[in-house]
Structures are given as structure tokens and as C-alpha cells.
Coordinates of C-alpha atoms and ligand atoms in Angstrom, one line a residue:
X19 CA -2.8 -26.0 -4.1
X20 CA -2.9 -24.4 -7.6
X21 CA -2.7 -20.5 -6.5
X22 CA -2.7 -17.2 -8.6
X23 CA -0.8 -14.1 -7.7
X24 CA -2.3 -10.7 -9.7
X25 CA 0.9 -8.4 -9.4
X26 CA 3.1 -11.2 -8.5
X27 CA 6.3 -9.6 -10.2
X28 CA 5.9 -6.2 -7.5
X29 CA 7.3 -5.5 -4.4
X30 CA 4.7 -7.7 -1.9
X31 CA 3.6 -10.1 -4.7
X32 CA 6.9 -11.2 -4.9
X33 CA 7.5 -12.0 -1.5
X34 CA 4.3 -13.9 -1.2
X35 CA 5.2 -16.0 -4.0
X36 CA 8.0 -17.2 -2.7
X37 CA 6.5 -17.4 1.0
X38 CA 3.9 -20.0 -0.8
X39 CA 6.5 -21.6 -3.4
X40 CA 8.3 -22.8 0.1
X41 CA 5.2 -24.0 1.2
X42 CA 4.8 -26.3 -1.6
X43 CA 2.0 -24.6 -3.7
X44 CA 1.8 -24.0 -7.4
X45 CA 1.8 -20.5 -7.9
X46 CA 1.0 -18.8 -11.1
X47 CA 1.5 -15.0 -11.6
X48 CA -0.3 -12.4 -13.8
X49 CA 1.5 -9.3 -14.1
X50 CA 1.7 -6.9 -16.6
X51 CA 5.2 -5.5 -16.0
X52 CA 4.3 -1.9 -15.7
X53 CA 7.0 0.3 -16.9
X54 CA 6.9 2.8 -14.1
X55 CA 7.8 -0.4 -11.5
X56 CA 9.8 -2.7 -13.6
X57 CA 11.6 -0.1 -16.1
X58 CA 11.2 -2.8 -19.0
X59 CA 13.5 -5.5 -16.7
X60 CA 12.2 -8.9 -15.5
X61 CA 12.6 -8.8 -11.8
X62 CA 16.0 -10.6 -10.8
X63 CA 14.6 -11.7 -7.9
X64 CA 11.0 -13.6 -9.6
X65 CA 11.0 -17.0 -8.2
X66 CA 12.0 -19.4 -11.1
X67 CA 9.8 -22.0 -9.4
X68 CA 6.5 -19.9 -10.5
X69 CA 4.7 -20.0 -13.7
X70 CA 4.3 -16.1 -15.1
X71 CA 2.0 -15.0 -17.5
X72 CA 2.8 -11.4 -18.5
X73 CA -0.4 -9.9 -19.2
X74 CA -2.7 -6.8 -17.9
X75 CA -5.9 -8.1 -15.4
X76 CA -8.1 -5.7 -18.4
X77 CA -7.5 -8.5 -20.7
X78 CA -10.2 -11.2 -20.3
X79 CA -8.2 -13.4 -22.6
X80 CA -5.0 -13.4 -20.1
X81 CA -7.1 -13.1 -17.1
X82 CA -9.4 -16.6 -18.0
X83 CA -5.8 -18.3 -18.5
X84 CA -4.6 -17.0 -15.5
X85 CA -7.3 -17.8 -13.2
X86 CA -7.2 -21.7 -15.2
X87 CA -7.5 -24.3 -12.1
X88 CA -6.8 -21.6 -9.4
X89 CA -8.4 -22.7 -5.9
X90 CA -7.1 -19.4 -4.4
X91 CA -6.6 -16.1 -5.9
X92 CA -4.5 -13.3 -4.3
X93 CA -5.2 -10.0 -6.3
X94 CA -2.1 -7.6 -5.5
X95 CA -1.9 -5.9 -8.7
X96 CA -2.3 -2.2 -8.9
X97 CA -1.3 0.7 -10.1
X98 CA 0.1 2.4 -6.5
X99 CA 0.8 6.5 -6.1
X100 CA -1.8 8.2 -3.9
X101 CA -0.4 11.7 -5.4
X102 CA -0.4 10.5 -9.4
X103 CA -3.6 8.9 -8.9
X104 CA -5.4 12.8 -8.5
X105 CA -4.4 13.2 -12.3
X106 CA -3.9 9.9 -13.6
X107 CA -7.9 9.6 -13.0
X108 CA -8.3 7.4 -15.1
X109 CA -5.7 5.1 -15.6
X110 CA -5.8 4.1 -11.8
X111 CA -9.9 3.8 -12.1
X112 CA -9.5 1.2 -15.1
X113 CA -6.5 -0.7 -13.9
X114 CA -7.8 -0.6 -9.7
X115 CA -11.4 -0.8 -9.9
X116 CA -11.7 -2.1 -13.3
X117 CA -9.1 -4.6 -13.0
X118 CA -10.8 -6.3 -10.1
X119 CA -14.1 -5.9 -11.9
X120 CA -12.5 -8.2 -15.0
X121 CA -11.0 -11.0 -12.3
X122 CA -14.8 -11.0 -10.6
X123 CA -16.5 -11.2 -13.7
X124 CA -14.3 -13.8 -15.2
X125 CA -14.7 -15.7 -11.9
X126 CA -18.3 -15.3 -11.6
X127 CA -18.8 -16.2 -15.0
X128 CA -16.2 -19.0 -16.3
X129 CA -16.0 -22.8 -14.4
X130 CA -13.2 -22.2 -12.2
X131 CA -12.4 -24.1 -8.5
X132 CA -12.0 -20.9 -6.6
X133 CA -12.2 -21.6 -3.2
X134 CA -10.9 -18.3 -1.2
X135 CA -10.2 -14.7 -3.1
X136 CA -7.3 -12.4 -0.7
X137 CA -7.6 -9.0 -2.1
X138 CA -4.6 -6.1 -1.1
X139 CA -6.6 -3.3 0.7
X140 CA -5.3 -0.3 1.7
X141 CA -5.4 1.9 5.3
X142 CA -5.5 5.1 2.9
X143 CA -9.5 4.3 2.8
X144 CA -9.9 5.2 6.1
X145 CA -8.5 8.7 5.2
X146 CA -7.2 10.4 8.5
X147 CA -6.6 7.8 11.5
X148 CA -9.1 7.8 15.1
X149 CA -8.1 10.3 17.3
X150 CA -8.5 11.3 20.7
X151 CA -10.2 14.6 21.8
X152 CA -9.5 16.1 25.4
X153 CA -13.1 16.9 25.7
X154 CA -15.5 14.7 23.7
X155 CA -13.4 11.3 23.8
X156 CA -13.1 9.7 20.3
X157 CA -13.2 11.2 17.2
X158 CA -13.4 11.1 13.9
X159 CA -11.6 13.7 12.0
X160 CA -12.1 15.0 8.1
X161 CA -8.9 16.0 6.1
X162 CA -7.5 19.2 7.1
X163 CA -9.1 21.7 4.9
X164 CA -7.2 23.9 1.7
X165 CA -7.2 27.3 4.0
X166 CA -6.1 25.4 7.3
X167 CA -2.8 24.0 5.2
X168 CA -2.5 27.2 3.5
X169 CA -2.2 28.7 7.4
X170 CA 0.2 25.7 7.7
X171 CA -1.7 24.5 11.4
X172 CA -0.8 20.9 10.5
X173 CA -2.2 19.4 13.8
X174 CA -6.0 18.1 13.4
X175 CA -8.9 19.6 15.3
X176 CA -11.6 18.5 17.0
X177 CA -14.6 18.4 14.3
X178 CA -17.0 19.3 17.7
X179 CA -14.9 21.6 19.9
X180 CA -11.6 22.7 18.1
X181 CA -9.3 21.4 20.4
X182 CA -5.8 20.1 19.1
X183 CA -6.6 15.8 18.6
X184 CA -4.1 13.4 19.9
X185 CA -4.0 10.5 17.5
X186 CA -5.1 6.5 18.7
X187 CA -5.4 3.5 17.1
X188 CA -7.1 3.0 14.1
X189 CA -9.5 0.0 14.1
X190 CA -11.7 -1.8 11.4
X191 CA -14.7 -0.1 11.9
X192 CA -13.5 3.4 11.9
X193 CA -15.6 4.6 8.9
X194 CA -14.5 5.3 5.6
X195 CA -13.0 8.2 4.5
X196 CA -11.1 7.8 1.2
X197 CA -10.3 11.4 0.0
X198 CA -8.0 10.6 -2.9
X199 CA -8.3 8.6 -6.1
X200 CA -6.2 6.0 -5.5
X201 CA -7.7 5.3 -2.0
X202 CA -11.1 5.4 -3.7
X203 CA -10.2 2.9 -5.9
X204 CA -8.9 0.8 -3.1
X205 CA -12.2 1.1 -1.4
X206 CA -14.1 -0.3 -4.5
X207 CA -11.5 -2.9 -5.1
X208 CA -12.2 -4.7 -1.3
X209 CA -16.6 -3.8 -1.7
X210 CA -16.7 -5.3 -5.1
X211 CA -14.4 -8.6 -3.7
X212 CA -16.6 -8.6 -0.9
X213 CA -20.2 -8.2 -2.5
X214 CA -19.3 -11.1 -5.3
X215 CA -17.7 -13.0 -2.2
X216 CA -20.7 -12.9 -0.6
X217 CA -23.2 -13.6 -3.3
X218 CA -21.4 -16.8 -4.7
X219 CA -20.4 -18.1 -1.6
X220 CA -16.7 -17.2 -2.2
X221 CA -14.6 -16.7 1.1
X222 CA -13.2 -13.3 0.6
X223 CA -10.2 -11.7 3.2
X224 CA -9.6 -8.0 2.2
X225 CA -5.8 -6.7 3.8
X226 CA -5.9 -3.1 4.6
X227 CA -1.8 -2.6 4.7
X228 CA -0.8 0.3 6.1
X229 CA 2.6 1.5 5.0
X230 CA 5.1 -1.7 3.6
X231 CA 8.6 -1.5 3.2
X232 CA 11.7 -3.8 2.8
X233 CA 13.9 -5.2 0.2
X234 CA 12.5 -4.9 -3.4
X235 CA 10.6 -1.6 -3.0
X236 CA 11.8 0.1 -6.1
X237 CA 14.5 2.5 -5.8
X238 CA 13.6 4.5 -8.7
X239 CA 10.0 5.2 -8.7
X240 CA 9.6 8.1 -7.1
X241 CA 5.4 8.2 -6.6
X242 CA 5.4 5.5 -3.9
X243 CA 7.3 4.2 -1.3
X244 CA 8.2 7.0 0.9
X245 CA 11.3 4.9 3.1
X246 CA 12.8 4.0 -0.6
X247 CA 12.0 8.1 -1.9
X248 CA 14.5 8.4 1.3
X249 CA 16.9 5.9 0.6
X250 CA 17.1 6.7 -3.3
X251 CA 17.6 10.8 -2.2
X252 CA 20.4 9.8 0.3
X253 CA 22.4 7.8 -2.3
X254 CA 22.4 10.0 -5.0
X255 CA 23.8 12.6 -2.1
X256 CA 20.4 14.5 -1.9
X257 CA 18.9 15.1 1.5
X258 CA 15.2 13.5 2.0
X259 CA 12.8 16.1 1.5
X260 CA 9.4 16.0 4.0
X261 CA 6.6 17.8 3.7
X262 CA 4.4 19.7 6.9
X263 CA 7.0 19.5 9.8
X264 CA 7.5 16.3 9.9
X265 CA 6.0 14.8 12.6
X266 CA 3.1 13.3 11.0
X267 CA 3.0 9.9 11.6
X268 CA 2.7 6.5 9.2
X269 CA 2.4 3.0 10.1
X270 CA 5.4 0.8 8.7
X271 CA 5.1 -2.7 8.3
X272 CA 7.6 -5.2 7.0
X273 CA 7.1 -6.6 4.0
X274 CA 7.7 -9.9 5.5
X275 CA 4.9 -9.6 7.5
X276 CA 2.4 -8.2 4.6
X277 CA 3.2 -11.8 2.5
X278 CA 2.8 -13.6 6.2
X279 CA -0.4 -12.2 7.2
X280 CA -1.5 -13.1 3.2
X281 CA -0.7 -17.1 3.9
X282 CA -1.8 -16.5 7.2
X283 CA -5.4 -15.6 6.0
X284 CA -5.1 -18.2 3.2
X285 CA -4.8 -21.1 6.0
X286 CA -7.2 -19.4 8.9
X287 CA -10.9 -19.7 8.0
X288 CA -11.5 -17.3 10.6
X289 CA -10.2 -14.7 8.6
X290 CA -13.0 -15.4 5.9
X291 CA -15.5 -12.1 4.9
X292 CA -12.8 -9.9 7.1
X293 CA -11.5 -6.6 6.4
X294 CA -8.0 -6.5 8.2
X295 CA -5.6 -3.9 9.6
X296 CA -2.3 -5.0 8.4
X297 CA 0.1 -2.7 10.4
X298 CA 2.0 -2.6 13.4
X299 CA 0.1 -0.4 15.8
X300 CA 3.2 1.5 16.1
X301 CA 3.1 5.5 15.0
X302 CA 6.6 6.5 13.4
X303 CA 7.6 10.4 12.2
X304 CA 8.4 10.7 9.4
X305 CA 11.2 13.1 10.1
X306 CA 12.2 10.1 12.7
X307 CA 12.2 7.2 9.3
X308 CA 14.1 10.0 7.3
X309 CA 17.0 10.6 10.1
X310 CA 17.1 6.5 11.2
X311 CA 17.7 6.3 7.5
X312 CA 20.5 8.4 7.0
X313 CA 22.2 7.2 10.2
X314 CA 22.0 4.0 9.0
X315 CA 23.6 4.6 5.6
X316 CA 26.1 6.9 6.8
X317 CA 24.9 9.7 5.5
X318 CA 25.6 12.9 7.1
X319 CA 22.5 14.3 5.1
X320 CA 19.7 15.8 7.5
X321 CA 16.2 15.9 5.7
X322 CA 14.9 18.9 4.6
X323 CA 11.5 20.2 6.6
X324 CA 10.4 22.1 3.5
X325 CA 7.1 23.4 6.0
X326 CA 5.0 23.1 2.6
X327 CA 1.7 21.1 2.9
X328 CA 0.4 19.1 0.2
X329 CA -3.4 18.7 -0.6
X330 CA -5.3 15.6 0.3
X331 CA -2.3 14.3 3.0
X332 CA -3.0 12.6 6.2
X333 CA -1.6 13.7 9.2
X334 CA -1.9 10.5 11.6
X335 CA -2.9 7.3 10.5
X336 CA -1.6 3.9 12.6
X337 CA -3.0 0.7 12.9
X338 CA -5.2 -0.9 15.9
X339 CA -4.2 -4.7 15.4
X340 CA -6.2 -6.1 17.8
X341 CA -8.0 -8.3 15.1
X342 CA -4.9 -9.5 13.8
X343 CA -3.7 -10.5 16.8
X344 CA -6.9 -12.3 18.0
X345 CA -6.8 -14.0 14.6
X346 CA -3.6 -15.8 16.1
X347 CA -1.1 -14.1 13.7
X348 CA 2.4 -13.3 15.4
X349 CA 4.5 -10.2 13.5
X350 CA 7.7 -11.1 12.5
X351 CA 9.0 -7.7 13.0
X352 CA 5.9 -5.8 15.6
X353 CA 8.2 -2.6 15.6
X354 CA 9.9 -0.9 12.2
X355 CA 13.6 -2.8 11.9
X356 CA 15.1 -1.3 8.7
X357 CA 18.4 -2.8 8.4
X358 CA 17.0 -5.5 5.8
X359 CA 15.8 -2.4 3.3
X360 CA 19.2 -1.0 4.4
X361 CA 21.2 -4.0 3.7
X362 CA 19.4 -5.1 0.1
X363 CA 19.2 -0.9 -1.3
X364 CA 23.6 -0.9 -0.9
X365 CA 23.9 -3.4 -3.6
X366 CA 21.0 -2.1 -5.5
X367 CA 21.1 1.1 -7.8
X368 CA 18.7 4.0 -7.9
X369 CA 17.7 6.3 -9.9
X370 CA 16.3 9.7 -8.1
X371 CA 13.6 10.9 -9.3
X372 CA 11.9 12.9 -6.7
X373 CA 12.3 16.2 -7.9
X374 CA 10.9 15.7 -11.5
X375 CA 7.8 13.3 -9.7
X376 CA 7.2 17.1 -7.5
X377 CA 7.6 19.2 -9.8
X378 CA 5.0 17.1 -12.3
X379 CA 2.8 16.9 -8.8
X380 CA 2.8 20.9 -8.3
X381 CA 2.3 21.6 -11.5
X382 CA -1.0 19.4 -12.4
X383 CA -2.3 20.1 -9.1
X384 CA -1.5 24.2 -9.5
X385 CA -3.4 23.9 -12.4
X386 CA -6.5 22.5 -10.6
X387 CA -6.7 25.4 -8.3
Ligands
NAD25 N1 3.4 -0.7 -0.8 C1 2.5 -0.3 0.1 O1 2.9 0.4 1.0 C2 1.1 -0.7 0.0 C3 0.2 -0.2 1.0 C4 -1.2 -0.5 0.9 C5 -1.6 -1.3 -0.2 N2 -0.8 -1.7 -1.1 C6 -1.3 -2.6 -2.2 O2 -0.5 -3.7 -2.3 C7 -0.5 -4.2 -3.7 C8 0.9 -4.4 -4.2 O3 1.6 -3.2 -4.1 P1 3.2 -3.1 -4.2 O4 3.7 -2.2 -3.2 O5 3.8 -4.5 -4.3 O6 3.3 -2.4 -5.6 P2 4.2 -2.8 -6.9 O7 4.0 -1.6 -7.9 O8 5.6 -3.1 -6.5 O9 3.5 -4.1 -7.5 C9 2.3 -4.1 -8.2 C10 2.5 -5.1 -9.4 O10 1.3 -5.1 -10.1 C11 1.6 -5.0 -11.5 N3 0.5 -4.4 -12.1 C12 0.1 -3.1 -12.1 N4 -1.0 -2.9 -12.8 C13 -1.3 -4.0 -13.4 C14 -2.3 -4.4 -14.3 N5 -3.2 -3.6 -14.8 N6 -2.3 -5.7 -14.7 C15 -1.4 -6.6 -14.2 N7 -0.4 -6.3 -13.4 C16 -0.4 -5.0 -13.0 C17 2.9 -4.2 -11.6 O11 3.6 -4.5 -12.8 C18 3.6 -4.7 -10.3 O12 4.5 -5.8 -10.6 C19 -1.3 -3.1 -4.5 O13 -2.6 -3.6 -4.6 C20 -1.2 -1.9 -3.6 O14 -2.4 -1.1 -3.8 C21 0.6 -1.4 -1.1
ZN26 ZN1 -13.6 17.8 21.0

């Protein structure tokens, strides 16, 4: 099958395309190269088997070529930074919302053979995760407000009856919640696939991953990623540095997984007009990713708990993967297994640039206060 990858060149585009190369396919790429991924290199590691066409999914021209005899169209491409998206308004608007807009319209509007649209959701929509209240059963929590962080009370409370929440499984239907820009825009990007979808008679799969890592992340950009923020602190002999106390929990899922569940949903019709946890249903600390880190590069370096809480953060957020799993799909790695993003980051270099990212973070956002 002729198959188009938006954002092929990044860190889960890459590994689909050559999960679908293997497979036999004819995979073309759009991909503008962003600087802040690429830092003006060509990926080493972009399969020489695809066709790429380096241009920006705004630009009707490139997007029309692109999408030329595609029967399947993954859209992966996105600008990705929940923190830089609160003052990079509207860069992440036009590229994320807008961006999908251009592929649908092109789609909608040119002769093309498309026969099933993947797009890459995200779980930050669902803002915090499903909890569990002692008293009133399951809950739905909003974002911990400006005066509790300020207070630094990091666990979540009951919106009914106060009581400290114990967090569960998030599922599919939990509703909606995307507090930040970047999650907004991911929101927008899987209703707008899903209304044209729907319309035109267009099989449409949106992937809500929850946290990916694994070789390829970049090293050295320091607004995403928060197992490679670690990795790129702890080789430059800097200790990792966590916000809250550290025991707020994120859902890690292999990158290896995140392009299987993508071919996965390709060759399953069941999966068709689905929204779909991509996770492992396992809660990790983030205290606990930052110290299996360091053991496992030999570092000595313990992270720093700085106790500081940052506007608009989850606390608890993991995946229920029921649907997954009654789709048929089997995890390559069901529990975090870092020793490939270990193994691949010792022969890779790094650049860290975590403390200029904060202090660029702390300063826009002081100023909005
Ligand atoms: N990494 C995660 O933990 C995670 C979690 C949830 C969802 N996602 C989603 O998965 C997708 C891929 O993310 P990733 O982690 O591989 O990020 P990435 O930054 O490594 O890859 C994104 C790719 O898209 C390209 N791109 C960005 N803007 C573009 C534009 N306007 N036109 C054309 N190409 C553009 C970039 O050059 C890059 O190669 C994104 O849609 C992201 O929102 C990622
Ligand atoms: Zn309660």
C-alpha cells in the first residue's frame, strides 16, 4: 500500500516508518524538519527505503504532493511541549490544529484514494487521570487550583467531599479536560479527523499516547520528553530536576509499542471511528523514572525534589487499556523496560538545555500572573 507519514522524520514517525517499510509498504514522509527537533541535521536513522518530502503540512502545495496516491495517511506531525505551548499560542494553534485542518481540506477536496486516516492523540486531553474517592466512588477531578500549588498540597481532592483521591485507571470515556494549549490542540486535532472521518465515510483511528520514550527521543530538546530531560541532565553531570515531590505519576509507553499499535489499527477494522488509550496501564513516579535512570547509567546523581509546583501540571494520569487489549493488540513491553533508551542515549550526544527551557518557562509565565 502507498502510505503517508506527517512527521515521519520525529521520534514515533520514524519508528512507524520503518515498522511499515518491513512490512512491504511504500511509505512517503512529510516533514518539515523543525529546528527545535532536528537542529538543522537529517535524521541518521530516516529509513533510506522511504520517499521524504521536506515540507510544512500549512503548505497546500507540499501537502497535495504528499498525500498523491496515499490509501492511508498517518498524521504524527506536531509541534510537541505542553509547557511552550502556553506562550507559543500561536505557533502550536497553526501548526496542530491548523495543520490537520490543511491535510482534511486537501483530502476532502482533491481526488485522492484515501482509505483509512490514523491521527496521533494525546492522553494530555483528558487533563487529570480518574480517581478513586473513599467516599463517593469515582471521580473526576479538575486541575489543582493556583492557591492549592501555591500551599504546595500536591495530592488531588475530592471535587464532592475533600477527601485525599487515590488515582485509577483512566479509560476512553473519561471526559475531556484539556487545560493547556497544546492538549487543546490535540483535542481539535482527533474531533476535526473524526467529524471529516465521519462525513466522507473515511475510517478514522485517533491514538491517545500517553507518555513514549525509547531510542530517538531527542537528547537536546529540552520542552518534551521528560525520561530524555533526565538522561540529557545526567550526562552532562547535572542531577534530574522534578518538580512537586515527585510522586506524581505518568504512563510510559515504549516507542515500540506506539508504531505497533499505529500498524495494529492500520490492519484491524475494528479499530475504525475509535479513540484509543495507547499506554501501559502501569503508574510510574517520576522520582522512581529519575532514580532507575541514573542507576542505570551509573550515575551517582540523586534528582533534585525542588518542591516547586508548576501551573497547569497533572498529578496522576495512567492508562486503562482495556480497549486495546480487547482490540487483540499484545504490548511488546506491558511494563516500562528502559535499557533500549539507555543503551541508544551512550552513543548519542546531548546537549542540556533544561535550565535555559525553565528559566524561559518562569519567566513568560511570571509575567502572566
Ligand atoms: N512523545 C510523546 O510522549 C507523545 C505523547 C502523546 C502524543 N504525541 C504525539 O505524537 C506525535 C509525534 O510526536 P514525537 O514525540 O515523535 O515528536 P517529534 O517532535 O520527535 O516529531 C514530530 C515531527 O513532526 C515534524 N513537524 C512538526 N511540525 C511540523 C509541521 N508543521 N509540518 C511538518 N512537519 C512537522 C517535526 O519536524 C518532527 O520530525 C505528535 O503528534 C505528538 O503530539 C507524542
Ligand atoms: Zn468524595
Amino acid at each position: 500500500m502507498q502510505i503517508l507519514v506527517t512527521g515521519g522524520l520525529g521520534f514515533i514517525g520514524g519508528h512507524l516508518v520503518d515498522k511499515l517499510v518491513q512490512k512491504g509498504h511504500a511509505v512517503r514522509v512529510l516533514d518539515s524538519m523543525e529546528f527545535q527537533v532536528h537542529q538543522g541535521k537529517f535524521p541518521p536513522y530516516a529509513n533510506d527505503k522511504a520517499e521524504y518530502v521536506i515540507g510544512n503540512v500549512l503548505d497546500r502545495a507540499a501537502v497535495r504532493r504528499a498525500l498523491e496516491g496515499a490509501e492511508v495517511v498517518f498524521h504524527d506531525a506536531a509541534a510537541v511541549g505542553v509547557g511552550q505551548s502556553m506562550y507559543q499560542v500561536h505557533h502550536y494553534v497553526e501548526a496542530n490544529a491548523g495543520g490537520t485542518a490543511m491535510i482534511l481540506d486537501e483530502l476532502v477536496n482533491g481526488n485522492h484514494p484515501i482509505k483509512k486516516l490514523i491521527v496521533a492523540a494525546s492522553n494530555t486531553v483528558y487533563g487529570e487521570g480518574l480517581y478513586d474517592c473513599p467516599a463517593c466512588g469515582k471521580v473526576e477531578a479538575p486541575l489543582r487550583d493556583a492557591e492549592q500549588i501555591k500551599r504546595k498540597e500536591w495530592d488531588v481532592r475530592c471535587p464532592k467531599c475533600a477527601a485525599v483521591l487515590k488515582p485509577a485507571p483512566t479509560p476512553e470515556t473519561k471526559s475531556l479536560d484539556s487545560t493547556n494549549i497544546y492538549a487543546l490542540t490535540k483535542k481539535y486535532q482527533e474531533e476535526l479527523c473524526m467529524s471529516v472521518g465521519r462525513t466522507y465515510g473515511i475510517p478514522v483511528t485517533s491514538l491517545r499516547y500517553f507518555n513514549v520514550y525509547g531510542p530517538r527521543q531527542s537528547l537536546s530538546n529540552p520542552y518534551t520528553g521528560v525520561a530524555c530531560i533526565f538522561i540529557s541532565r545526567l550526562k552532562n553531570g547535572n542531577p534530574p530536576y522534578i518538580y512537586e515531590d515527585g510522586l506524581q505519576t505518568r504512563d510510559f509507553i515504549h516507542v515500540n509499542d506506539v508504531a505497533g499499535v499505529n500498524v495494529f489499527a492500520m490492519e484491524h477494522a475494528a479499530a475504525e471511528y475509535q479513540c484509543i488509550n495507547v499506554g501501559t496501564g502501569n503508574p510510574v513516579t517520576i522520582k522512581g523514572l529519575a532514580e532507575r535512570l541514573a542507576a542505570k547509567l551509573g550515575s551517582g546523581l540523586g534528582p533534585t525534589i525542588s518542591n516547586e509546583g508548576r501551573p497547569g501540571d497533572i498529578r496522576h494520569c495512567f492508562a486503562d487499556v482495556s480497549k486495546l487489549k480487547g482490540l487483540g493488540y499484545q504490548h511488546e513491553f506491558p511494563a516500562i523496560d528502559l535499557d533500549t533508551l539507555v543503551e541508544w542515549s551512550t552513543n548519542t550526544a546531548s546537549v542540556d538545555r533544561f535550565v535555559e527551557a525553565k528559566a524561559e518557562f518562569d519567566q513568560k509565565l511570571g509575567m502572566a500572573r
